[in-house]
Tab-separated table of C-alpha atoms and ligand atoms in Angstrom:
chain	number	residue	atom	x	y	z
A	1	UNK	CA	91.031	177.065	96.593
A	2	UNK	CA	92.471	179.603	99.217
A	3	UNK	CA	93.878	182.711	98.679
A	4	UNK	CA	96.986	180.835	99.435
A	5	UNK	CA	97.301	178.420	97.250
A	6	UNK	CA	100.697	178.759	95.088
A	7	UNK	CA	99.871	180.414	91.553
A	8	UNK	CA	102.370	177.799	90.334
A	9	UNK	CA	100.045	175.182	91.117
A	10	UNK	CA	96.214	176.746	90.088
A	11	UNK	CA	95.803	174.529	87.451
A	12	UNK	CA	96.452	171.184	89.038
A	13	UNK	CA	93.729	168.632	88.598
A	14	UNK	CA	94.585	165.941	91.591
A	15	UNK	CA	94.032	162.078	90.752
A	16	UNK	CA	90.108	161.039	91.608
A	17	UNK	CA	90.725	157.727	93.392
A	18	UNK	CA	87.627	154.875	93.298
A	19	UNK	CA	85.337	154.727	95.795
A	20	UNK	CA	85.978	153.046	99.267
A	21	UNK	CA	82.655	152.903	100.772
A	22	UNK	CA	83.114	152.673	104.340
A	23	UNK	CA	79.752	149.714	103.755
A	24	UNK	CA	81.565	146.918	103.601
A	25	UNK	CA	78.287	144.788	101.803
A	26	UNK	CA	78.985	145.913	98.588
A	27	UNK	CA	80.620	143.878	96.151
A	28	UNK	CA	83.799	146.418	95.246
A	29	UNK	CA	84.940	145.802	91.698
A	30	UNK	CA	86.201	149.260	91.112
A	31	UNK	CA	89.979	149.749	92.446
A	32	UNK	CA	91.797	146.613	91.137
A	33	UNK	CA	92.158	145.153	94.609
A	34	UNK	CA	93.083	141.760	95.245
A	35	UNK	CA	89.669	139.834	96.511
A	36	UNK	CA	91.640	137.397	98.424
A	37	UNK	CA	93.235	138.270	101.815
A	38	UNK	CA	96.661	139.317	102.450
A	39	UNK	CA	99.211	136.012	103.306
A	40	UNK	CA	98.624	135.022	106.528
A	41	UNK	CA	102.384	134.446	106.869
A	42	UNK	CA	102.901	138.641	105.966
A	43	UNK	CA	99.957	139.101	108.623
A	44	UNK	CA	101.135	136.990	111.405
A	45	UNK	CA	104.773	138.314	111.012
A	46	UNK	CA	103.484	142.076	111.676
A	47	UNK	CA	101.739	141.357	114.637
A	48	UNK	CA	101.008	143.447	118.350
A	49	UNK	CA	105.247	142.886	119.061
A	50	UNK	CA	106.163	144.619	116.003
A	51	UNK	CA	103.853	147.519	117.628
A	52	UNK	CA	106.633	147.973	120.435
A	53	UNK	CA	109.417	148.606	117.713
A	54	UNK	CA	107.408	151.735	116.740
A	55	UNK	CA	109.013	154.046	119.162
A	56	UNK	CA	112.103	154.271	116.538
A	57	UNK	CA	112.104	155.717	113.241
A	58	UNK	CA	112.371	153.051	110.232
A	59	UNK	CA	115.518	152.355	108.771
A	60	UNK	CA	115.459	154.985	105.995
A	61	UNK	CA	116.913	152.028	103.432
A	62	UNK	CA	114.812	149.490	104.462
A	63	UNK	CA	117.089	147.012	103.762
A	64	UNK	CA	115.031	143.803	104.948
A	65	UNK	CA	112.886	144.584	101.812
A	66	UNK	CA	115.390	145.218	99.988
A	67	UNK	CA	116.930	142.291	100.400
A	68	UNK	CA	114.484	140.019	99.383
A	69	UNK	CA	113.236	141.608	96.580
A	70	UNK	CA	117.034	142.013	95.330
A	71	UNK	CA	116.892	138.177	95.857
A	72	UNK	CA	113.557	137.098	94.657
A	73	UNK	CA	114.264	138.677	90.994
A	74	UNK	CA	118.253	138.222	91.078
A	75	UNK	CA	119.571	141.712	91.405
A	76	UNK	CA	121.803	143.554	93.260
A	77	UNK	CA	120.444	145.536	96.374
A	78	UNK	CA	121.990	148.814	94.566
A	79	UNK	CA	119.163	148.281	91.872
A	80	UNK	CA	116.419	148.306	94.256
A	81	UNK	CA	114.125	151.250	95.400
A	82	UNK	CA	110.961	150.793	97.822
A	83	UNK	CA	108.414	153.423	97.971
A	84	UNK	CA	105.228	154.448	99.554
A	85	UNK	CA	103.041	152.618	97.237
A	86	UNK	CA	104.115	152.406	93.227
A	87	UNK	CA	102.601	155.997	92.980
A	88	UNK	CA	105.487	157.587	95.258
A	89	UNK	CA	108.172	156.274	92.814
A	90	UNK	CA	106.503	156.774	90.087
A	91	UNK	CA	106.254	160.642	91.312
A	92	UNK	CA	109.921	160.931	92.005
A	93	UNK	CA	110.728	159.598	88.503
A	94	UNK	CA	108.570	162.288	86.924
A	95	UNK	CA	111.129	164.577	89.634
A	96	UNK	CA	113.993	163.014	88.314
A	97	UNK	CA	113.634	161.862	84.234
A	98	UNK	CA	111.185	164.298	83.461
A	99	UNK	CA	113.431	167.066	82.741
A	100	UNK	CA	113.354	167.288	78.878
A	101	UNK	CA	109.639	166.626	78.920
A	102	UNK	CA	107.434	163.277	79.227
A	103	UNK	CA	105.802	160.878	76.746
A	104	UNK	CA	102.687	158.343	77.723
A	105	UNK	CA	99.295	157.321	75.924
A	106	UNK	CA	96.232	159.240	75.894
A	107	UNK	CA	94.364	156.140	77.491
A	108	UNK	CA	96.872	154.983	80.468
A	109	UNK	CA	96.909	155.779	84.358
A	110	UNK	CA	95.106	158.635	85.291
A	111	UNK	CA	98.378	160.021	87.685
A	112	UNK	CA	101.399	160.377	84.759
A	113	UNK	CA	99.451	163.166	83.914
A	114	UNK	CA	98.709	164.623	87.340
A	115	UNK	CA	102.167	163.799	88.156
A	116	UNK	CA	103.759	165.835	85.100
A	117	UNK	CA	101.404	168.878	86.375
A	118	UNK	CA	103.024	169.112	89.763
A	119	UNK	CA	106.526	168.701	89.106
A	120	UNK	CA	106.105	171.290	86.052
A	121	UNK	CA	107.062	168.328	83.491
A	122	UNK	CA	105.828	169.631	79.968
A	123	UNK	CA	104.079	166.387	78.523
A	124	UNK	CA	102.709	164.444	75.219
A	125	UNK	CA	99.674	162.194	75.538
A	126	UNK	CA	100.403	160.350	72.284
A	127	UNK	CA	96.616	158.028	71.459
A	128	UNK	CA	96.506	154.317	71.257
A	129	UNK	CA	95.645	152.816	68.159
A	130	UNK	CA	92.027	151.947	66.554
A	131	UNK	CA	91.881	148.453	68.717
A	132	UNK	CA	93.098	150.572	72.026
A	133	UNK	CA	97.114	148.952	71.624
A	134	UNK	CA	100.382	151.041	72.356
A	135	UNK	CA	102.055	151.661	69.101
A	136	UNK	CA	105.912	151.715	69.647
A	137	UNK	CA	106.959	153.606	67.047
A	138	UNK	CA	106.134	156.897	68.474
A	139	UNK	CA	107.604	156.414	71.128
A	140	UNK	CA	110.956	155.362	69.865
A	141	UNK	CA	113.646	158.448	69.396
A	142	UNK	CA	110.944	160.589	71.154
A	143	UNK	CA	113.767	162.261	73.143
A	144	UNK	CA	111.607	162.418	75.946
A	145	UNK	CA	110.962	160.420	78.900
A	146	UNK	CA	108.561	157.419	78.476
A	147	UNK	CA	106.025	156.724	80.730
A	148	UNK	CA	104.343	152.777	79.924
A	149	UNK	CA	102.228	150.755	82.318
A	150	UNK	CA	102.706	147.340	80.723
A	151	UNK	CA	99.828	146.025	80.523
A	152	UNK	CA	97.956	149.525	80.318
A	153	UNK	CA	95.995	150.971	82.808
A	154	UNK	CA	92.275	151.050	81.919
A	155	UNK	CA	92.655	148.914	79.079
A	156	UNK	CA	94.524	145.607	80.332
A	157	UNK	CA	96.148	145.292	76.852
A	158	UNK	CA	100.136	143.792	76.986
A	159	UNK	CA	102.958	144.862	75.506
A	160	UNK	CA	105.483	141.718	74.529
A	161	UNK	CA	108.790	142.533	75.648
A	162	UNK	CA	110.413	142.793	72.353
A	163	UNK	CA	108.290	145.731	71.673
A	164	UNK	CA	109.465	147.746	75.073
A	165	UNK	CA	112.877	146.820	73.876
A	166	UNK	CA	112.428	148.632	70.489
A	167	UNK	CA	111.532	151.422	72.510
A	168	UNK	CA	114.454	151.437	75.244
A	169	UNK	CA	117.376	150.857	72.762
A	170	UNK	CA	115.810	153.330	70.080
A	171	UNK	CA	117.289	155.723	72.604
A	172	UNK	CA	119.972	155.255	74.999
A	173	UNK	CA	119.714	159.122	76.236
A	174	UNK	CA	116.414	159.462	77.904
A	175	UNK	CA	114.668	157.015	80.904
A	176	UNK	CA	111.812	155.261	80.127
A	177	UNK	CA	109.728	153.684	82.719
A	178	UNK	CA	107.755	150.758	82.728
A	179	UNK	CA	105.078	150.247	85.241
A	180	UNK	CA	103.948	146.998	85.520
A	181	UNK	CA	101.544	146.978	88.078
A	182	UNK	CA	99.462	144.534	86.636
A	183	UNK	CA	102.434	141.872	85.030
A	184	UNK	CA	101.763	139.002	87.571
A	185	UNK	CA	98.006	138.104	86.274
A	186	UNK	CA	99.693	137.015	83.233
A	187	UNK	CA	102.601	138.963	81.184
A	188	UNK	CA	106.299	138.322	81.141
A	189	UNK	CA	108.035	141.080	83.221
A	190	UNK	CA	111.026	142.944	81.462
A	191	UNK	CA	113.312	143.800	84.801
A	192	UNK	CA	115.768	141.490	83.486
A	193	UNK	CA	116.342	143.764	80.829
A	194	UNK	CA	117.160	146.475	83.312
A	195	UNK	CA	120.940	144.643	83.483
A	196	UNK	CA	121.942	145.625	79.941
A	197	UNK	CA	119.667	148.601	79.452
A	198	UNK	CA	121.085	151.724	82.072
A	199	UNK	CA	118.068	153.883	80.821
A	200	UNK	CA	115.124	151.839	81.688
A	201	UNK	CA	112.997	151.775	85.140
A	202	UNK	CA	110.758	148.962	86.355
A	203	UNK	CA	107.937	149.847	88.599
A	204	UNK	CA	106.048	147.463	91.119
A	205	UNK	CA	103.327	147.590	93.416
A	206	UNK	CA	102.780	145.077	96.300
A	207	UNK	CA	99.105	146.499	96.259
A	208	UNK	CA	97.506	144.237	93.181
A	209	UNK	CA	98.953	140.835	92.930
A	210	UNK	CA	100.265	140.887	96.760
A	211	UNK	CA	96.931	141.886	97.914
A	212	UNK	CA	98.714	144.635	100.061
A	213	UNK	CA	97.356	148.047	98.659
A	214	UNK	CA	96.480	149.480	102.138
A	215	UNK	CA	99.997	149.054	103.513
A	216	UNK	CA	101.466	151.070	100.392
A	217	UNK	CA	104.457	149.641	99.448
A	218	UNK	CA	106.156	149.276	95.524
A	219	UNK	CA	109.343	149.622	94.344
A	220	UNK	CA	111.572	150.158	91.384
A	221	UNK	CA	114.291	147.964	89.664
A	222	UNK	CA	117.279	149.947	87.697
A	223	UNK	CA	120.514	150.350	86.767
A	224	UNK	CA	122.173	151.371	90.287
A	225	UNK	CA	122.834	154.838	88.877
A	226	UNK	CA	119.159	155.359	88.384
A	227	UNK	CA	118.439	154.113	91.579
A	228	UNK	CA	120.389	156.730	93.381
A	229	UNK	CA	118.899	159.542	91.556
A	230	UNK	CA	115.551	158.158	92.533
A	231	UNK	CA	117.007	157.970	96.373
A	232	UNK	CA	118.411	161.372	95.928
A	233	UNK	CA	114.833	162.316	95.201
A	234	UNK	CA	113.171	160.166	97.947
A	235	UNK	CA	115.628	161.817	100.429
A	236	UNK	CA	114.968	165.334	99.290
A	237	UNK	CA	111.179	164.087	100.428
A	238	UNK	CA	110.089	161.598	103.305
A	239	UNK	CA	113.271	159.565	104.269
A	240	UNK	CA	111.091	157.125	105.808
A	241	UNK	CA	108.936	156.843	103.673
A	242	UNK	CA	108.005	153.077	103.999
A	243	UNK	CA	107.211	152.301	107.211
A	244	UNK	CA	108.503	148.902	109.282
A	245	UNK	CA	105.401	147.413	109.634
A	246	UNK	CA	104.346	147.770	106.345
A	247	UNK	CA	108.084	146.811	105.505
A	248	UNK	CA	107.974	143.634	107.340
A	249	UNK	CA	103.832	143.333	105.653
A	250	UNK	CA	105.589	142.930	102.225
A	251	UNK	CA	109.061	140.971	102.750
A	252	UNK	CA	106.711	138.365	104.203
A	253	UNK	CA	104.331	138.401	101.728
A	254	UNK	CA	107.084	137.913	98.981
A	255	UNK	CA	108.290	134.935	100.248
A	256	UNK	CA	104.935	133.085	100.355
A	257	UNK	CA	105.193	132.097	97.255
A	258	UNK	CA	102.814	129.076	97.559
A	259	UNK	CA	99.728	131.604	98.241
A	260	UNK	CA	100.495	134.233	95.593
A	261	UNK	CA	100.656	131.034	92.867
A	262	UNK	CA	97.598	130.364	94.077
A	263	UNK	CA	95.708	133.647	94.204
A	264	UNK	CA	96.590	134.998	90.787
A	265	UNK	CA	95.888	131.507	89.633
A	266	UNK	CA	92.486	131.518	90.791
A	267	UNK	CA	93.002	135.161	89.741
A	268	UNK	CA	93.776	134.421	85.868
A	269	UNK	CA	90.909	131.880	85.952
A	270	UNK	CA	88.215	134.039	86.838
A	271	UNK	CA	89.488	136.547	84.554
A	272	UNK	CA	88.820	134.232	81.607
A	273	UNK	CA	85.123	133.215	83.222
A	274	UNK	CA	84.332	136.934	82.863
A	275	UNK	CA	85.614	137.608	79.559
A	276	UNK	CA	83.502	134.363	78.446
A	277	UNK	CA	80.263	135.696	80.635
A	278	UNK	CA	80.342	139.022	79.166
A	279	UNK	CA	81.054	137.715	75.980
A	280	UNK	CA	77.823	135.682	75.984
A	281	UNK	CA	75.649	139.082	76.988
A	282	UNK	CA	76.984	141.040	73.860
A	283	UNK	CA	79.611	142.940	75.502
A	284	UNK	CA	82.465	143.995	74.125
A	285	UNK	CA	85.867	143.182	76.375
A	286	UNK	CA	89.432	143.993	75.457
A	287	UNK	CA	91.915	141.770	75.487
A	288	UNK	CA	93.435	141.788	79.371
A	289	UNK	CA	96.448	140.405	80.979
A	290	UNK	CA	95.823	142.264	84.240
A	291	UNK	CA	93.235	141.578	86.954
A	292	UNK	CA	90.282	143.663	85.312
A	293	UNK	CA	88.978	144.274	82.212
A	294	UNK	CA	87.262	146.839	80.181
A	295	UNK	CA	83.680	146.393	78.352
A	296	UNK	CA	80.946	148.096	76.701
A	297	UNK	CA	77.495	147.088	76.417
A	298	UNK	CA	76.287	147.111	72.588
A	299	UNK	CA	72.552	148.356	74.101
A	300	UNK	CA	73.453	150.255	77.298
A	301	UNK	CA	75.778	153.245	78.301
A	302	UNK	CA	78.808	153.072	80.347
A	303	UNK	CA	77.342	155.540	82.506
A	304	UNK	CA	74.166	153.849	82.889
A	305	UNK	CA	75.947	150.733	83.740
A	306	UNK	CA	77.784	152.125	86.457
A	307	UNK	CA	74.551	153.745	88.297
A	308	UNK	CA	72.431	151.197	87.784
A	309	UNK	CA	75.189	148.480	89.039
A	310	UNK	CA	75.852	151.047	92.081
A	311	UNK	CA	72.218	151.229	92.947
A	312	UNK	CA	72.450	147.302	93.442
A	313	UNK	CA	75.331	147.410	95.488
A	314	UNK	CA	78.131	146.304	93.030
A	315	UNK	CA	80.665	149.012	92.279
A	316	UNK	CA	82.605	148.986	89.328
A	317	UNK	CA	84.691	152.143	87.529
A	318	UNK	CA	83.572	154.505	84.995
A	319	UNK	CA	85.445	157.309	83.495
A	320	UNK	CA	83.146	159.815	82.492
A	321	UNK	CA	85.339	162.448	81.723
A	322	UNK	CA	87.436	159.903	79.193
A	323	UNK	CA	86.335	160.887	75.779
A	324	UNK	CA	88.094	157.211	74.221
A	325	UNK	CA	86.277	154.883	77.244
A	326	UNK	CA	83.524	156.586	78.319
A	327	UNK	CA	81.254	154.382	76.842
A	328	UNK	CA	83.059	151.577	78.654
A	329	UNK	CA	82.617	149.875	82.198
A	330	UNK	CA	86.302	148.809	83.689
A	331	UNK	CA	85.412	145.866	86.178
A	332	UNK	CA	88.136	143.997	88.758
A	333	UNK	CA	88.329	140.591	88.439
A	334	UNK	CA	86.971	139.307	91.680
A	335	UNK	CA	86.003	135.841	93.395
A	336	UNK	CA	83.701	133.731	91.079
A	337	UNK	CA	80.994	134.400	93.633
A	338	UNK	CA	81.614	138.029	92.871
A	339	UNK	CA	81.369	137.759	89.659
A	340	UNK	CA	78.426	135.454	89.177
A	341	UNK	CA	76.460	138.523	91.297
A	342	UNK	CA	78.083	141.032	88.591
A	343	UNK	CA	76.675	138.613	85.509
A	344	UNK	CA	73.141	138.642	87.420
A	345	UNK	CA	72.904	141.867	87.632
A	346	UNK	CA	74.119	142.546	83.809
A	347	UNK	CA	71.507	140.077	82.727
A	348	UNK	CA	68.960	141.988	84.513
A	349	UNK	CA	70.122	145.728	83.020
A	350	UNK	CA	70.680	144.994	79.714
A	351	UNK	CA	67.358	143.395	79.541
A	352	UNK	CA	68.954	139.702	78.672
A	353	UNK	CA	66.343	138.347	81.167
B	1	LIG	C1	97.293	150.629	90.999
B	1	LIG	C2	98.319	151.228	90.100
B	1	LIG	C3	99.452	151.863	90.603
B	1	LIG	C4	99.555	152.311	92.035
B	1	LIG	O1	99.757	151.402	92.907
B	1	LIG	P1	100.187	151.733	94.400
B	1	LIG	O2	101.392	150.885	94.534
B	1	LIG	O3	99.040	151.273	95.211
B	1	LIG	O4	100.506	153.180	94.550
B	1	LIG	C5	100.449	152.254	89.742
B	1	LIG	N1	100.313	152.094	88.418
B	1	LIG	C6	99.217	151.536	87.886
B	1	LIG	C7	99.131	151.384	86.425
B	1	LIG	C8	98.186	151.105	88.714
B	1	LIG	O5	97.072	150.607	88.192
């Protein structure tokens, strides 16, 4: 750290992101990625012609993308946000709701927390329960702002929507936000509810289940008055903050519909071939309705797992500095070729074979 650096901000511990080894052989279980390729509709629609558009700045609204999302889950344009990637609206709702302090688990995504640091948002990590769920009862009255990735981050574990509910109408006076970055491999999304609730945010991500995460765009569905005190945010910030082709990238991609049934179906079914795999080598999995799980080895260490995967070329996540999951591997679900490699290699370090 320079000499520079603001004293506000000493204490800020960034978000570590996975690996992206610039080796391209490996098998990459460790960022959630979609293994299938984005919809060649989305890719042939931002081709070399959209290049010569460039010249002009975006339209700040992006109102293409707007559109169809608006359309594809049947609200109005006024209840629709797109961001830089899910992270940048989940930042500017930290800005926004986070004024009388922020609620989330102690096991969750790793950037609520970072987020809360650098917008000075004073913050409770309240623990998950023995089997790793999110009890709602703290979290109802709280009087803070709630912070939820349905299902969770790390673990994979879902919330039914009766239980976010609970939480949302406990308290009509503070925001709580839902990020559901992982509710396509499985769970029922809640942004319906955002047309009777006015204090509750949905947050997407094109970057999982639209296998889009390198052109960073997500989005947020609210009560219009929300939305323009997330816009009032945005334009405080980066204006144009999603860029047109990366616009065009994800209006495309949402109306393939044909190819995203069929990727998170193949998706869901690999998931399950996994579970059973790992299952059958002693391993203990959580329950997941998102596109990874999370496992420990009864005879080896999560860290050991991790190196000893790594060495072999198969890279999977392990959060060392996680006092609850550090034992614990959390592995993408991949192709079934992917994951027949992972199983081999499993066999091999456990000692199974
Ligand atoms: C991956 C992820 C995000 C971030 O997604 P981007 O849209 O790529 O910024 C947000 N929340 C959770 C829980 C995630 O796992």
């Amino acid at each position: 750290m320079s000499g520079f650096f603001s004293e506000k901000l000493r204490g800020l511990k960034p978000y570590v992101p996975g690996e992206q080894p610039k080796d391209g052989n490996c098998i990459k279980l460790n960022t959630n990625e979609n293994p299938y390729y984005t919809s060649g509709r989305a890719a042939a629609a931002a081709d070399s012609r959209m290049l010569t558009s460039l010249r002009k700045y975006n339209d700040p609204e992006n109102s293409l993308l707007v559109g169809e999302i608006a359309s594809y889950y049947s609200v109005k344009n006024e209840n629709v946000i797109v961001t830089n990637g899910s992270d940048e609206v989940l930042a500017f709702c930290f800005a926004a709701f986070g004024g009388k302090g922020a609620v989330f688990p102690d096991v969750t995504y790793g950037f609520y927390k970072v987020f809360a640091s650098l917008f000075g948002v004073d913050y409770t990590e309240i623990p998950l329960d023995k089997e790793f769920k999110i009890d709602a009862e703290p979290y109802k009255k709280c009087r803070r702002a709630v912070f939820i990735a349905n299902p969770n981050a790390q673990t994979g574990i879902y919330m039914p929507p009766e239980e976010i509910e609970s939480i949302v109408s406990s308290d009509p006076d503070r925001v709580v936000v839902v990020d559901e970055a992982y509710i396509d491999f499985g769970g029922e999304s809640v942004i319906g509810m955002t047309a009777e609730y006015k204090n509750l945010v949905i947050v997407r991500t094109f970057s999982k289940s639209r296998s889009l995460a390198g052109a960073r765009v997500g989005f947020a569905v609210a009560d219009a008055a929300l939305i323009k005190d997330l816009k009032r945010v945005k334009y405080s910030f980066n204006p144009y903050n999603v860029n047109s082709v990366s616009e065009v990238l994800a209006a495309e991609a949402l109306k393939d519909n044909e190819y995203f049934e069929k990727c998170r179906g193949l998706i869901c079914a690999s998931r399950e071939k996994l579970v059973r795999e790992l299952k059958k080598l002693g391993f203990e999995v959580l329950p997941s309705l998102a596109n990874f799980v999370l496992a420990k080895s009864a005879k080896t260490d999560g860290g050991e797992l991790y190196e000893r995967l790594k060495k072999n070329g198969i890279l999977v996540r392990h959060f060392a500095d996680e006092e609850r999951i550090k034992q614990y591997i959390r592995i993408t679900v991949g192709t079934d070729g992917q994951i027949d490699a992972l199983i081999a290699e499993l066999k091999h370090i456990t000692g199974a074979i």
